[in-house]
Amino acid sequence: MNELHVLTTGEAARYCGVNFRTVIRWIERGQLKAYKLPGRGDHRICVEDFVGFLRDNAMPVPSELAVASRKVLLLTSDPAIAGAGRQALQQSGCEVDVAGDSFIAGTLMAACKPAMLLIDGNMSQLNSFQILDHLRSRSEFANVHALVVAPSGDQEQQRWLEAGADAVVTSPVDRNELVAKVKLLLEI
């Protein structure tokens, strides 16, 4: 059984440098996810939810709570890229979700909070530049890394970087190069 790491409102308050009543107010207003213990009704906050709250509010994350996330969202409609990319990244220790279109990608970005968005620049039905622009314009995605698999012969690698990509690899991408770039960006 996995051990659930939780914080009390007092512990969360110390990390934030606020009074514990402020943390309770955040919980009551729905800003910070928590649960109540039966009986006294004391609140407990899962560390993952607390770290997400800190990041969403541009607050510093204490080093002892900051565990490098290995969640990757792969945006591609190509089954070959989805299968090979998922397999390579899972073998390197990453959790991988695959989205076949931008709507599903948006839903998974909000629900799963990945540390990286891996975009297939070959997808004809979406504008990857718009996705990058939207990603970089939203504060809740400020810490999400973006890696683009650009079409072969693409002369716009600099444009991808200017649009907000952290790195660009060219298709067809070598499996080892892809894994190395992901590990470098995620610092794992």
PDB file of C-alpha atoms in Angstrom:
ATOM      1  CA  MET A   1       0.000   0.000   0.000  1.00  0.00           C
ATOM      2  CA  ASN A   2       1.301   3.452  -0.892  1.00  0.00           C
ATOM      3  CA  GLU A   3       1.824   5.794   2.017  1.00  0.00           C
ATOM      4  CA  LEU A   4      -0.274   8.949   1.711  1.00  0.00           C
ATOM      5  CA  HIS A   5       1.755  12.023   2.568  1.00  0.00           C
ATOM      6  CA  VAL A   6      -0.401  14.674   4.203  1.00  0.00           C
ATOM      7  CA  LEU A   7       0.027  17.981   6.000  1.00  0.00           C
ATOM      8  CA  THR A   8      -1.930  19.570   8.813  1.00  0.00           C
ATOM      9  CA  THR A   9      -3.181  23.130   8.401  1.00  0.00           C
ATOM     10  CA  GLY A  10      -0.453  24.223  10.822  1.00  0.00           C
ATOM     11  CA  GLU A  11       2.284  22.583   8.757  1.00  0.00           C
ATOM     12  CA  ALA A  12       0.930  24.142   5.554  1.00  0.00           C
ATOM     13  CA  ALA A  13       0.774  27.515   7.297  1.00  0.00           C
ATOM     14  CA  ARG A  14       4.433  27.279   8.356  1.00  0.00           C
ATOM     15  CA  TYR A  15       5.485  26.499   4.773  1.00  0.00           C
ATOM     16  CA  CYS A  16       3.553  29.555   3.539  1.00  0.00           C
ATOM     17  CA  GLY A  17       4.492  31.866   6.399  1.00  0.00           C
ATOM     18  CA  VAL A  18       0.848  32.528   7.287  1.00  0.00           C
ATOM     19  CA  ASN A  19      -1.487  31.825  10.213  1.00  0.00           C
ATOM     20  CA  PHE A  20      -3.192  28.415  10.166  1.00  0.00           C
ATOM     21  CA  ARG A  21      -6.574  30.199  10.002  1.00  0.00           C
ATOM     22  CA  THR A  22      -5.567  31.585   6.599  1.00  0.00           C
ATOM     23  CA  VAL A  23      -5.000  28.026   5.388  1.00  0.00           C
ATOM     24  CA  ILE A  24      -8.432  27.040   6.716  1.00  0.00           C
ATOM     25  CA  ARG A  25      -9.956  29.984   4.803  1.00  0.00           C
ATOM     26  CA  TRP A  26      -8.242  28.796   1.583  1.00  0.00           C
ATOM     27  CA  ILE A  27      -9.755  25.358   2.163  1.00  0.00           C
ATOM     28  CA  GLU A  28     -13.241  26.704   2.924  1.00  0.00           C
ATOM     29  CA  ARG A  29     -13.164  28.907  -0.202  1.00  0.00           C
ATOM     30  CA  GLY A  30     -12.193  25.923  -2.343  1.00  0.00           C
ATOM     31  CA  GLN A  31      -8.767  27.334  -3.228  1.00  0.00           C
ATOM     32  CA  LEU A  32      -6.867  24.531  -1.495  1.00  0.00           C
ATOM     33  CA  LYS A  33      -8.054  20.932  -1.709  1.00  0.00           C
ATOM     34  CA  ALA A  34      -8.257  19.108   1.634  1.00  0.00           C
ATOM     35  CA  TYR A  35     -10.330  16.560   3.503  1.00  0.00           C
ATOM     36  CA  LYS A  36     -11.716  16.455   7.035  1.00  0.00           C
ATOM     37  CA  LEU A  37     -10.940  13.819   9.620  1.00  0.00           C
ATOM     38  CA  PRO A  38     -13.941  12.190  11.260  1.00  0.00           C
ATOM     39  CA  GLY A  39     -14.671  13.317  14.791  1.00  0.00           C
ATOM     40  CA  ARG A  40     -12.957  16.635  15.416  1.00  0.00           C
ATOM     41  CA  GLY A  41     -13.098  17.666  11.770  1.00  0.00           C
ATOM     42  CA  ASP A  42      -9.454  18.672  11.458  1.00  0.00           C
ATOM     43  CA  HIS A  43      -8.292  19.214   7.898  1.00  0.00           C
ATOM     44  CA  ARG A  44      -5.559  17.247   6.155  1.00  0.00           C
ATOM     45  CA  ILE A  45      -3.940  18.330   2.894  1.00  0.00           C
ATOM     46  CA  CYS A  46      -2.272  15.907   0.480  1.00  0.00           C
ATOM     47  CA  VAL A  47       1.254  17.074  -0.294  1.00  0.00           C
ATOM     48  CA  GLU A  48       0.613  16.823  -4.049  1.00  0.00           C
ATOM     49  CA  ASP A  49      -2.429  19.114  -3.736  1.00  0.00           C
ATOM     50  CA  PHE A  50      -0.474  21.545  -1.576  1.00  0.00           C
ATOM     51  CA  VAL A  51       2.422  21.710  -4.054  1.00  0.00           C
ATOM     52  CA  GLY A  52      -0.094  22.267  -6.878  1.00  0.00           C
ATOM     53  CA  PHE A  53      -1.683  25.088  -4.860  1.00  0.00           C
ATOM     54  CA  LEU A  54       1.717  26.712  -4.307  1.00  0.00           C
ATOM     55  CA  ARG A  55       2.604  26.488  -8.005  1.00  0.00           C
ATOM     56  CA  ASP A  56      -0.822  27.754  -9.121  1.00  0.00           C
ATOM     57  CA  ASN A  57      -0.380  30.801  -6.889  1.00  0.00           C
ATOM     58  CA  ALA A  58       3.260  31.472  -7.842  1.00  0.00           C
ATOM     59  CA  MET A  59       4.453  30.694  -4.316  1.00  0.00           C
ATOM     60  CA  PRO A  60       7.823  29.025  -3.702  1.00  0.00           C
ATOM     61  CA  VAL A  61       7.757  25.260  -3.279  1.00  0.00           C
ATOM     62  CA  PRO A  62       9.954  24.038  -0.408  1.00  0.00           C
ATOM     63  CA  SER A  63      12.681  21.726  -1.691  1.00  0.00           C
ATOM     64  CA  GLU A  64      11.645  18.865   0.603  1.00  0.00           C
ATOM     65  CA  LEU A  65       8.165  18.878  -0.984  1.00  0.00           C
ATOM     66  CA  ALA A  66       9.230  19.374  -4.595  1.00  0.00           C
ATOM     67  CA  VAL A  67       9.397  15.935  -6.122  1.00  0.00           C
ATOM     68  CA  ALA A  68      10.248  16.003  -9.794  1.00  0.00           C
ATOM     69  CA  SER A  69       7.107  15.145 -11.707  1.00  0.00           C
ATOM     70  CA  ARG A  70       7.435  12.577 -14.454  1.00  0.00           C
ATOM     71  CA  LYS A  71       4.032  13.140 -16.034  1.00  0.00           C
ATOM     72  CA  VAL A  72       4.144  13.697 -19.794  1.00  0.00           C
ATOM     73  CA  LEU A  73       1.205  14.506 -22.053  1.00  0.00           C
ATOM     74  CA  LEU A  74       1.823  13.406 -25.640  1.00  0.00           C
ATOM     75  CA  LEU A  75      -0.306  15.303 -28.179  1.00  0.00           C
ATOM     76  CA  THR A  76      -0.412  13.338 -31.424  1.00  0.00           C
ATOM     77  CA  SER A  77      -2.945  11.754 -33.755  1.00  0.00           C
ATOM     78  CA  ASP A  78      -0.367   9.375 -35.239  1.00  0.00           C
ATOM     79  CA  PRO A  79      -0.786   5.897 -33.689  1.00  0.00           C
ATOM     80  CA  ALA A  80       2.847   5.001 -34.447  1.00  0.00           C
ATOM     81  CA  ILE A  81       4.175   8.049 -32.570  1.00  0.00           C
ATOM     82  CA  ALA A  82       1.685   7.520 -29.748  1.00  0.00           C
ATOM     83  CA  GLY A  83       2.708   3.878 -29.291  1.00  0.00           C
ATOM     84  CA  ALA A  84       6.444   4.273 -29.697  1.00  0.00           C
ATOM     85  CA  GLY A  85       6.582   7.531 -27.718  1.00  0.00           C
ATOM     86  CA  ARG A  86       4.515   6.139 -24.870  1.00  0.00           C
ATOM     87  CA  GLN A  87       6.581   2.962 -24.692  1.00  0.00           C
ATOM     88  CA  ALA A  88       9.940   4.779 -24.750  1.00  0.00           C
ATOM     89  CA  LEU A  89       8.900   7.295 -22.118  1.00  0.00           C
ATOM     90  CA  GLN A  90       7.296   4.711 -19.826  1.00  0.00           C
ATOM     91  CA  GLN A  91      10.430   2.580 -20.001  1.00  0.00           C
ATOM     92  CA  SER A  92      12.413   5.616 -18.857  1.00  0.00           C
ATOM     93  CA  GLY A  93      10.163   6.027 -15.808  1.00  0.00           C
ATOM     94  CA  CYS A  94       7.645   8.616 -17.021  1.00  0.00           C
ATOM     95  CA  GLU A  95       3.872   8.519 -16.632  1.00  0.00           C
ATOM     96  CA  VAL A  96       2.400   9.132 -20.095  1.00  0.00           C
ATOM     97  CA  ASP A  97      -1.052  10.205 -21.252  1.00  0.00           C
ATOM     98  CA  VAL A  98      -1.845  10.509 -24.961  1.00  0.00           C
ATOM     99  CA  ALA A  99      -4.258  13.036 -26.467  1.00  0.00           C
ATOM    100  CA  GLY A 100      -5.358  12.717 -30.081  1.00  0.00           C
ATOM    101  CA  ASP A 101      -6.627  16.286 -30.408  1.00  0.00           C
ATOM    102  CA  SER A 102      -6.344  19.686 -28.737  1.00  0.00           C
ATOM    103  CA  PHE A 103      -9.667  19.372 -26.862  1.00  0.00           C
ATOM    104  CA  ILE A 104      -8.599  16.172 -25.125  1.00  0.00           C
ATOM    105  CA  ALA A 105      -5.167  17.709 -24.505  1.00  0.00           C
ATOM    106  CA  GLY A 106      -6.773  20.698 -22.770  1.00  0.00           C
ATOM    107  CA  THR A 107      -8.884  18.423 -20.603  1.00  0.00           C
ATOM    108  CA  LEU A 108      -5.877  16.304 -19.635  1.00  0.00           C
ATOM    109  CA  MET A 109      -3.724  19.400 -18.970  1.00  0.00           C
ATOM    110  CA  ALA A 110      -6.260  20.594 -16.402  1.00  0.00           C
ATOM    111  CA  ALA A 111      -6.954  17.191 -14.861  1.00  0.00           C
ATOM    112  CA  CYS A 112      -3.543  15.499 -14.842  1.00  0.00           C
ATOM    113  CA  LYS A 113      -1.255  18.528 -14.481  1.00  0.00           C
ATOM    114  CA  PRO A 114       1.637  17.084 -16.487  1.00  0.00           C
ATOM    115  CA  ALA A 115       5.165  18.404 -16.114  1.00  0.00           C
ATOM    116  CA  MET A 116       5.662  18.266 -19.896  1.00  0.00           C
ATOM    117  CA  LEU A 117       3.611  18.642 -23.052  1.00  0.00           C
ATOM    118  CA  LEU A 118       5.134  16.765 -25.986  1.00  0.00           C
ATOM    119  CA  ILE A 119       3.602  18.128 -29.206  1.00  0.00           C
ATOM    120  CA  ASP A 120       3.644  16.381 -32.569  1.00  0.00           C
ATOM    121  CA  GLY A 121       4.221  19.296 -34.967  1.00  0.00           C
ATOM    122  CA  ASN A 122       3.086  17.081 -37.831  1.00  0.00           C
ATOM    123  CA  MET A 123      -0.580  17.189 -36.758  1.00  0.00           C
ATOM    124  CA  SER A 124      -2.423  18.868 -39.608  1.00  0.00           C
ATOM    125  CA  GLN A 125      -5.708  19.586 -37.831  1.00  0.00           C
ATOM    126  CA  LEU A 126      -4.246  21.818 -35.151  1.00  0.00           C
ATOM    127  CA  ASN A 127      -2.038  24.841 -34.931  1.00  0.00           C
ATOM    128  CA  SER A 128       0.773  23.906 -32.587  1.00  0.00           C
ATOM    129  CA  PHE A 129       1.894  27.525 -32.420  1.00  0.00           C
ATOM    130  CA  GLN A 130      -1.514  28.501 -30.981  1.00  0.00           C
ATOM    131  CA  ILE A 131      -1.267  25.698 -28.425  1.00  0.00           C
ATOM    132  CA  LEU A 132       2.164  26.913 -27.323  1.00  0.00           C
ATOM    133  CA  ASP A 133       0.920  30.505 -27.167  1.00  0.00           C
ATOM    134  CA  HIS A 134      -2.047  29.476 -25.011  1.00  0.00           C
ATOM    135  CA  LEU A 135       0.169  27.325 -22.792  1.00  0.00           C
ATOM    136  CA  ARG A 136       2.554  30.209 -22.138  1.00  0.00           C
ATOM    137  CA  SER A 137      -0.232  32.761 -21.592  1.00  0.00           C
ATOM    138  CA  ARG A 138      -1.767  30.829 -18.664  1.00  0.00           C
ATOM    139  CA  SER A 139      -0.115  31.102 -15.262  1.00  0.00           C
ATOM    140  CA  GLU A 140      -1.237  27.605 -14.204  1.00  0.00           C
ATOM    141  CA  PHE A 141       0.888  26.165 -17.020  1.00  0.00           C
ATOM    142  CA  ALA A 142       3.933  28.379 -16.472  1.00  0.00           C
ATOM    143  CA  ASN A 143       6.035  25.468 -15.186  1.00  0.00           C
ATOM    144  CA  VAL A 144       4.987  22.990 -17.872  1.00  0.00           C
ATOM    145  CA  HIS A 145       7.820  22.153 -20.248  1.00  0.00           C
ATOM    146  CA  ALA A 146       7.022  21.999 -23.960  1.00  0.00           C
ATOM    147  CA  LEU A 147       8.899  19.749 -26.373  1.00  0.00           C
ATOM    148  CA  VAL A 148       7.975  19.852 -30.064  1.00  0.00           C
ATOM    149  CA  VAL A 149       8.595  17.061 -32.559  1.00  0.00           C
ATOM    150  CA  ALA A 150       8.934  19.206 -35.682  1.00  0.00           C
ATOM    151  CA  PRO A 151       8.292  17.877 -39.197  1.00  0.00           C
ATOM    152  CA  SER A 152      11.390  16.771 -41.077  1.00  0.00           C
ATOM    153  CA  GLY A 153      12.713  19.587 -43.240  1.00  0.00           C
ATOM    154  CA  ASP A 154      11.026  22.167 -40.980  1.00  0.00           C
ATOM    155  CA  GLN A 155      12.952  25.411 -41.277  1.00  0.00           C
ATOM    156  CA  GLU A 156      11.109  27.012 -38.372  1.00  0.00           C
ATOM    157  CA  GLN A 157      12.870  25.539 -35.347  1.00  0.00           C
ATOM    158  CA  GLN A 158      13.641  29.035 -34.086  1.00  0.00           C
ATOM    159  CA  ARG A 159       9.960  29.975 -34.470  1.00  0.00           C
ATOM    160  CA  TRP A 160       8.972  26.973 -32.299  1.00  0.00           C
ATOM    161  CA  LEU A 161      11.367  28.171 -29.593  1.00  0.00           C
ATOM    162  CA  GLU A 162      10.102  31.763 -29.846  1.00  0.00           C
ATOM    163  CA  ALA A 163       6.524  30.478 -29.558  1.00  0.00           C
ATOM    164  CA  GLY A 164       7.346  28.919 -26.193  1.00  0.00           C
ATOM    165  CA  ALA A 165       8.829  25.484 -26.831  1.00  0.00           C
ATOM    166  CA  ASP A 166      11.637  24.559 -24.450  1.00  0.00           C
ATOM    167  CA  ALA A 167      13.222  22.293 -27.049  1.00  0.00           C
ATOM    168  CA  VAL A 168      12.633  20.963 -30.567  1.00  0.00           C
ATOM    169  CA  VAL A 169      13.516  17.581 -32.060  1.00  0.00           C
ATOM    170  CA  THR A 170      13.084  16.684 -35.714  1.00  0.00           C
ATOM    171  CA  SER A 171      10.862  13.886 -36.968  1.00  0.00           C
ATOM    172  CA  PRO A 172      11.512  11.031 -37.377  1.00  0.00           C
ATOM    173  CA  VAL A 173      12.902  11.275 -33.876  1.00  0.00           C
ATOM    174  CA  ASP A 174      15.395   8.816 -32.512  1.00  0.00           C
ATOM    175  CA  ARG A 175      13.979   7.075 -29.446  1.00  0.00           C
ATOM    176  CA  ASN A 176      17.138   7.700 -27.377  1.00  0.00           C
ATOM    177  CA  GLU A 177      17.235  11.380 -28.368  1.00  0.00           C
ATOM    178  CA  LEU A 178      13.590  11.817 -27.350  1.00  0.00           C
ATOM    179  CA  VAL A 179      14.105  10.179 -23.955  1.00  0.00           C
ATOM    180  CA  ALA A 180      17.297  12.185 -23.368  1.00  0.00           C
ATOM    181  CA  LYS A 181      15.528  15.509 -24.140  1.00  0.00           C
ATOM    182  CA  VAL A 182      12.600  14.644 -21.870  1.00  0.00           C
ATOM    183  CA  LYS A 183      14.904  13.639 -19.010  1.00  0.00           C
ATOM    184  CA  LEU A 184      16.975  16.789 -19.459  1.00  0.00           C
ATOM    185  CA  LEU A 185      13.933  19.067 -19.382  1.00  0.00           C
ATOM    186  CA  LEU A 186      12.300  17.268 -16.458  1.00  0.00           C
ATOM    187  CA  GLU A 187      15.644  17.063 -14.624  1.00  0.00           C
ATOM    188  CA  ILE A 188      15.300  13.332 -13.942  1.00  0.00           C
TER     189      ILE A 188
END
